[in-house]
Every structure is written in structure tokens, then in C-alpha cells.
CSV table of N, CA and C in Angstrom, one decimal:
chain,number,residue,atom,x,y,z
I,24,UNK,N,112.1,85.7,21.7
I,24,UNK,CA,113.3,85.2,21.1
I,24,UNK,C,113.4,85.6,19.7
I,25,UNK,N,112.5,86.6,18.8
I,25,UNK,CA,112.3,87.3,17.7
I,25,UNK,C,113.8,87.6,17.3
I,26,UNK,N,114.2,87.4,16.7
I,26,UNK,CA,115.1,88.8,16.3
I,26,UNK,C,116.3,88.6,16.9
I,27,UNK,N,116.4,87.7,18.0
I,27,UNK,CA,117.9,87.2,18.9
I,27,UNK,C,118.5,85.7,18.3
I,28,UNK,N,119.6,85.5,18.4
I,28,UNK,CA,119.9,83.8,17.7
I,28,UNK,C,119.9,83.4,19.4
I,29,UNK,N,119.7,82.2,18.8
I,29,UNK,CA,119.9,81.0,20.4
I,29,UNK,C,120.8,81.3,21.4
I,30,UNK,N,122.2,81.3,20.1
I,30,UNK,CA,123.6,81.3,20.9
I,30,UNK,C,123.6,82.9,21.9
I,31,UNK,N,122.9,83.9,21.3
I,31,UNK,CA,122.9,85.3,22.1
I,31,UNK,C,122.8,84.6,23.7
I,32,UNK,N,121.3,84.7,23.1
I,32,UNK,CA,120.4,84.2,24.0
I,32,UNK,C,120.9,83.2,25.4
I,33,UNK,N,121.3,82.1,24.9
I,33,UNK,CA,122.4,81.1,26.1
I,33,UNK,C,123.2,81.9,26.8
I,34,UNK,N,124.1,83.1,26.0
I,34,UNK,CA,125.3,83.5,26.8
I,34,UNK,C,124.3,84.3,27.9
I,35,UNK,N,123.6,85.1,27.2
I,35,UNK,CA,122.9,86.2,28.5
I,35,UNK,C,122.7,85.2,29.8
I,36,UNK,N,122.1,84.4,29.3
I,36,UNK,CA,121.1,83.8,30.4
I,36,UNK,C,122.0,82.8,31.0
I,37,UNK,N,123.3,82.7,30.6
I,37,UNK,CA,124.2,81.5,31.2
I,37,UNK,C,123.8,80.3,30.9
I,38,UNK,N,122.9,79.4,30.1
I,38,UNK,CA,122.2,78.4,30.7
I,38,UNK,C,122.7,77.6,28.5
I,39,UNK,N,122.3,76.6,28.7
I,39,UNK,CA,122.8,75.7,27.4
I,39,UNK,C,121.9,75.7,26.2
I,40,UNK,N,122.6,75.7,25.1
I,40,UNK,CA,121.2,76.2,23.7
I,40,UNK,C,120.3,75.0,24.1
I,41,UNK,N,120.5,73.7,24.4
I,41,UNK,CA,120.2,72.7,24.3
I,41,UNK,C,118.6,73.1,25.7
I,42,UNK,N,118.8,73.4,26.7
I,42,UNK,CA,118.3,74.4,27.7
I,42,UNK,C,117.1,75.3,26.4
I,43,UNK,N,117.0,76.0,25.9
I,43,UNK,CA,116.4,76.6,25.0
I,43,UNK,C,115.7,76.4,24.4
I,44,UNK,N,116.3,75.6,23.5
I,44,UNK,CA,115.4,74.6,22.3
I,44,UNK,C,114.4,73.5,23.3
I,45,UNK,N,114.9,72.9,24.2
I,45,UNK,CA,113.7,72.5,25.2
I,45,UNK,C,112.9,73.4,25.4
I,46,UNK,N,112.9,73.9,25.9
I,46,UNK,CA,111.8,75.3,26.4
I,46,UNK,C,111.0,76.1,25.3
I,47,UNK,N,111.7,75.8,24.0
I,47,UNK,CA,111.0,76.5,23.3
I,47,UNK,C,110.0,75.3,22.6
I,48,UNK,N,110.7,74.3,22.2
I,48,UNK,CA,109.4,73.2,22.3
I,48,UNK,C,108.5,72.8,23.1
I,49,UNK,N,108.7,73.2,24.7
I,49,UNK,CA,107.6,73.1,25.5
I,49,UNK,C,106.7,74.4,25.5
I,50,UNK,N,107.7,75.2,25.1
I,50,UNK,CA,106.2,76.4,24.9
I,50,UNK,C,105.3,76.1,23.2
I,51,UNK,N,105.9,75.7,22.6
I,51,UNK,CA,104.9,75.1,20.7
I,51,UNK,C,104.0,74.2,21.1
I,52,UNK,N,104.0,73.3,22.4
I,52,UNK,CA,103.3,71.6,22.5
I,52,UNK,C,102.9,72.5,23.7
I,53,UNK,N,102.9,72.8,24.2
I,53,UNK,CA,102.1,73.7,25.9
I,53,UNK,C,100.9,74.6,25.5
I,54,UNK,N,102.1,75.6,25.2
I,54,UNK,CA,101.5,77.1,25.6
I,54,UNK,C,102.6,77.8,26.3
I,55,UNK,N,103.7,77.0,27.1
I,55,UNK,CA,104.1,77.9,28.1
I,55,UNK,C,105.3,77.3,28.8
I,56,UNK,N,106.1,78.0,29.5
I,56,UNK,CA,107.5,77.4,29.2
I,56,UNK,C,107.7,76.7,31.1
I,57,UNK,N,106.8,76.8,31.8
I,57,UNK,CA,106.5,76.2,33.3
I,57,UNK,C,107.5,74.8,33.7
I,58,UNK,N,108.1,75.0,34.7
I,58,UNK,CA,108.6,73.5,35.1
I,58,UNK,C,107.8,72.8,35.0
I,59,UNK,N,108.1,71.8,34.8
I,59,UNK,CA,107.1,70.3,35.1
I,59,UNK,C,107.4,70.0,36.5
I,60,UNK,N,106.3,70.0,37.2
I,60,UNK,CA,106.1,68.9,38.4
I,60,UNK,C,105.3,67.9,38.5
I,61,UNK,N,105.4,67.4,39.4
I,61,UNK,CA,104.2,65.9,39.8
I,61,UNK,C,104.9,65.0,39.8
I,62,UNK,N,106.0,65.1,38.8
I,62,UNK,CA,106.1,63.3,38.1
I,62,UNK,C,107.6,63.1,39.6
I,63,UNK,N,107.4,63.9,39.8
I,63,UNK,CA,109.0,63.3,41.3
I,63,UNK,C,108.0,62.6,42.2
I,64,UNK,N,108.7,61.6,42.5
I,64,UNK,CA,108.1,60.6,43.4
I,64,UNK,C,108.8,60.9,45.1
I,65,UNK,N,109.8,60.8,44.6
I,65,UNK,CA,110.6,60.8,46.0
I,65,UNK,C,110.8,59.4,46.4
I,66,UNK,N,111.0,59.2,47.5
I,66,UNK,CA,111.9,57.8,48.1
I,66,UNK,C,110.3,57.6,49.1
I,67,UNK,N,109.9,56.5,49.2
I,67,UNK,CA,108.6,55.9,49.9
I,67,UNK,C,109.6,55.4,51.1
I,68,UNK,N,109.2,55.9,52.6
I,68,UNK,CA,110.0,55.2,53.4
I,68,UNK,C,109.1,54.1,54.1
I,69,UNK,N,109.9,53.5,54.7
I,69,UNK,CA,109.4,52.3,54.9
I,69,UNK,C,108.7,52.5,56.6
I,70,UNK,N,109.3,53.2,57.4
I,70,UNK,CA,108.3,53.5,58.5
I,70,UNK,C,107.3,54.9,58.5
I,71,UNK,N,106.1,55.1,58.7
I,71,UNK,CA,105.8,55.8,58.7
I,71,UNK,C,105.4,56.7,60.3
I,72,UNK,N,105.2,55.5,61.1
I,72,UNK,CA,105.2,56.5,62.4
I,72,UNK,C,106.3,55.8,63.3
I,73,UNK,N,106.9,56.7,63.6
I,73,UNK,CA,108.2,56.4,64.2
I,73,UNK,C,107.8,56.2,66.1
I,74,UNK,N,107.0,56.8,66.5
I,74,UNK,CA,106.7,55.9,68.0
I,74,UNK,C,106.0,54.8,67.8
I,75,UNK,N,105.1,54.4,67.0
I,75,UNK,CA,105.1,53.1,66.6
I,75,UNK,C,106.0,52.1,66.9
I,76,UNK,N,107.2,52.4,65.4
I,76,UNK,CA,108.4,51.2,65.8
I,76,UNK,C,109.4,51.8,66.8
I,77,UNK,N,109.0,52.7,67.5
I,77,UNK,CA,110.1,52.7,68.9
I,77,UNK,C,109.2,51.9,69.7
I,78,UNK,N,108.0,51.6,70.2
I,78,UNK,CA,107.3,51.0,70.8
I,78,UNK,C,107.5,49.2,70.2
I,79,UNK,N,108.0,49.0,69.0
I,79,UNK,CA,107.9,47.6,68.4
I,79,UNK,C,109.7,47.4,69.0
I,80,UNK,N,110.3,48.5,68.6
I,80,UNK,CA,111.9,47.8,69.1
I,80,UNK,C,112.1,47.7,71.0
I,81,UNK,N,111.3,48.6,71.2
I,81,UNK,CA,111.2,48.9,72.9
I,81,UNK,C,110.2,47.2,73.6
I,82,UNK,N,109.6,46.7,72.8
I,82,UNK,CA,109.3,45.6,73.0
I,82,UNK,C,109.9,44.2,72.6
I,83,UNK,N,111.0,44.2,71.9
I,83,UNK,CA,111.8,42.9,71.1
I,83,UNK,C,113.0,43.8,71.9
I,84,UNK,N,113.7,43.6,72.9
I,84,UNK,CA,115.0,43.9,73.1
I,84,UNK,C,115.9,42.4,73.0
I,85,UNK,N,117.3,42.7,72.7
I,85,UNK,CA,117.9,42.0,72.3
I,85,UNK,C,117.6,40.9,71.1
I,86,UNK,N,117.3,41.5,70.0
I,86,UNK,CA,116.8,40.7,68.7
I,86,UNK,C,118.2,41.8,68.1
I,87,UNK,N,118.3,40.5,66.8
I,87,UNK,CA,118.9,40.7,65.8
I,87,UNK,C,118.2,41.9,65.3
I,88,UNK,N,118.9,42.6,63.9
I,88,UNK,CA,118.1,43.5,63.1
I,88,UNK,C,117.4,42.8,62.2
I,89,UNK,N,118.0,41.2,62.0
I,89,UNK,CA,117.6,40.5,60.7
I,89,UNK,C,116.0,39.9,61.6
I,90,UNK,N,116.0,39.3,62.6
I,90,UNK,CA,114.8,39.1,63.3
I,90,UNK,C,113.9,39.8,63.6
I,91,UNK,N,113.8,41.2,63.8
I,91,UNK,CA,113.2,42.5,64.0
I,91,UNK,C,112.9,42.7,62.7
I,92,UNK,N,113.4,42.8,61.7
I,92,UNK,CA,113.3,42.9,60.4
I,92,UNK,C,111.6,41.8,59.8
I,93,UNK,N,112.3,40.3,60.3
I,93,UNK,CA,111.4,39.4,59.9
I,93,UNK,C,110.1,39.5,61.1
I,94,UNK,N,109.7,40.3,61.9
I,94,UNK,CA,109.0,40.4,62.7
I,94,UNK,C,107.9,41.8,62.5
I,95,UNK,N,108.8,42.7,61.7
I,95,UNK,CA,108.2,43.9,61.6
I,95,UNK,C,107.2,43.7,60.5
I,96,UNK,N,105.9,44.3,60.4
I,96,UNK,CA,104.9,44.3,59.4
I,96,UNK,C,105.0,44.8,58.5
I,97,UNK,N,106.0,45.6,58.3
I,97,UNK,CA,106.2,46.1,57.1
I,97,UNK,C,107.6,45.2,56.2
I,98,UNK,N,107.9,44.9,55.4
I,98,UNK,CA,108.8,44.2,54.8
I,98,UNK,C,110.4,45.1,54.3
I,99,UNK,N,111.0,44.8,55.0
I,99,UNK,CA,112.5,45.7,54.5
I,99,UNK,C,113.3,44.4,55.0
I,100,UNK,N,114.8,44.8,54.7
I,100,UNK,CA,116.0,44.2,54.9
I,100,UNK,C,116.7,44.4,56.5
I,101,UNK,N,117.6,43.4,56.9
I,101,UNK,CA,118.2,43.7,58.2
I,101,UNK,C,118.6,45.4,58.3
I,102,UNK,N,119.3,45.2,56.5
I,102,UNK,CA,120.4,46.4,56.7
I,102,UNK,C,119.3,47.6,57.2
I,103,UNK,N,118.1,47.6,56.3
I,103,UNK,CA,116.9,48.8,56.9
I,103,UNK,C,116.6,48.6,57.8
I,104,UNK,N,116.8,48.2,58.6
I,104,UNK,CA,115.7,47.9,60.2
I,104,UNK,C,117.1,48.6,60.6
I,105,UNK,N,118.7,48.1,60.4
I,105,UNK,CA,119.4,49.0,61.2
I,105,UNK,C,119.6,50.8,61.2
I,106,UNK,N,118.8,50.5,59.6
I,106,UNK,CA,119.5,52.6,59.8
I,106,UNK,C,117.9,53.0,60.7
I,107,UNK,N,117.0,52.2,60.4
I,107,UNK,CA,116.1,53.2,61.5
I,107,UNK,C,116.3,53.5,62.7
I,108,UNK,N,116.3,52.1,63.4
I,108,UNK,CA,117.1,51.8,64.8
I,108,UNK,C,117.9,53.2,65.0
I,109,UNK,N,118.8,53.1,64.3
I,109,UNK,CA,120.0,54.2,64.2
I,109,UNK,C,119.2,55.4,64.6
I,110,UNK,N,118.7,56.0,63.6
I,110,UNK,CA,117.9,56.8,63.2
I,110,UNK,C,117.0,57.0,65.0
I,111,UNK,N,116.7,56.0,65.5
I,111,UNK,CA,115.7,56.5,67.0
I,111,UNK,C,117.1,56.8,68.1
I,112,UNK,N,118.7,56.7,67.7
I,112,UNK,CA,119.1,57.0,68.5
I,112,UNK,C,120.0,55.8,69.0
I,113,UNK,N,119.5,54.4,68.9
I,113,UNK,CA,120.0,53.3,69.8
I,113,UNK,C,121.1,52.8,69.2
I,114,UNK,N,122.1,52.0,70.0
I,114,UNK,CA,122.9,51.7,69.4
I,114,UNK,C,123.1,50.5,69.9
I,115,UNK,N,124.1,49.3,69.3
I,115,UNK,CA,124.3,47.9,69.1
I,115,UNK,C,124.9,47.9,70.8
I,116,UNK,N,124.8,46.9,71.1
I,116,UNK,CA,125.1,46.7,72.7
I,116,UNK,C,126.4,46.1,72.2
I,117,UNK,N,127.7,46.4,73.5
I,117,UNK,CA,128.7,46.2,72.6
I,117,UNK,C,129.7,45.1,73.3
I,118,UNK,N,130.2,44.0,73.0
I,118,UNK,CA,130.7,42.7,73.5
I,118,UNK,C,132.0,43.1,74.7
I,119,UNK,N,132.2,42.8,75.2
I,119,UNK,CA,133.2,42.8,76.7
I,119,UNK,C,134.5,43.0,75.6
I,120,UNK,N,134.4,41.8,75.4
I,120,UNK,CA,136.0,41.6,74.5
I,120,UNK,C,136.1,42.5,73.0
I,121,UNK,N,135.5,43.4,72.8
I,121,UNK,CA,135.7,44.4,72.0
I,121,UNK,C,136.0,45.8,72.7
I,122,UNK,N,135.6,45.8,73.9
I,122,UNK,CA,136.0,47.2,74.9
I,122,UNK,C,137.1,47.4,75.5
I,123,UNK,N,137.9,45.7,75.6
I,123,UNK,CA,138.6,45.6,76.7
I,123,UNK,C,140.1,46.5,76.3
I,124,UNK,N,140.6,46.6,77.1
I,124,UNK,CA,141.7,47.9,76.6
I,124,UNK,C,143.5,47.0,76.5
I,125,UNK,N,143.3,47.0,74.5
I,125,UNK,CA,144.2,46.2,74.7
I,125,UNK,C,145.6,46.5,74.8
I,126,UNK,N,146.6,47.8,75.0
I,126,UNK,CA,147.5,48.0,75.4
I,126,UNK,C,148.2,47.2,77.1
I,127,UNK,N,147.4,46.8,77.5
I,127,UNK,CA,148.0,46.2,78.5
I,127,UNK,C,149.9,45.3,77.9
């Protein structure tokens, strides 16, 4: 960066002085201008073997998600027990009087 100003520098590279001046203080405190990784966690999901709890919902048929929920060993909300469910495929069993075809 000798001999170039910031602002050159930004336009070449497309990217923001602000972009720069980071990286050039992580190369003074480093050594070197490297992404950081490690520190991403990511989202912890709450099932981790999924024929497990198809084998746990395959055995509670006709439970609530809030009951399935309070039955499962692992601790989540109704609302979570329903996106897994979802997630294996199944879907809510659906009342007579919601099918019935009401143009008659």
C-alpha cells in the first residue's frame, strides 16, 4: 500500500476505505491480513438424529405438537416440534369439516 492513497486503492479493488483500514490494522496486530474464522457458531439444532425422532413421532400418533414437544427429551417449543415433523414429510391430519366442498 507504499506509495498508493487508500482512496486509489478502494476504487481498484471495489471494496470500502473503511474495508482497508481494517485490514491494515489486522495486518500491524497479526502479521497478516487472513479472514477470521472459528468464532461462527452457527444455529445448534435441536434434533440431531432424525430416524430417532421419526421413530419417537412414529410411536405417539395423534399427539398434539405441544405434547410431543413436552414428551421429547430434548427441550423445544410446540412451534419446533412442528417444523421438524414438517421437515420428516408428515402432515397435520385434516378435520372432515374443513374438506367439505363448500360451494354446494
Amino acid at each position: 500500500m507504499k506509495g498508493y492513497l487508500i482512496t486509489q486503492i478502494s476504487k481498484l479493488l471495489k471494496i470500502s476505505r473503511d474495508t482497508l483500514h481494517r485490514w491494515r490494522n489486522r495486518r500491524d496486530h497479526t502479521g497478516d491480513v487472513k479472514a477470521r474464522f472459528g468464532y461462527q457458531t452457527g444455529y445448534n439444532h435441536k434434533i440431531s438424529d432424525m430416524e430417532e425422532f421419526q421413530k419417537f413421532i412414529d410411536q405417539n400418533p395423534g399427539k398434539t405438537h405441544q405434547q410431543l414437544a413436552d414428551l421429547y427429551p430434548v427441550e423445544m417449543s410446540a412451534k419446533t416440534m412442528g417444523v421438524w415433523i414438517k421437515k420428516l414429510g408428515y402432515t397435520r391430519k385434516k378435520r372432515a369439516s374443513d374438506t367439505k366442498n363448500v360451494m354446494h
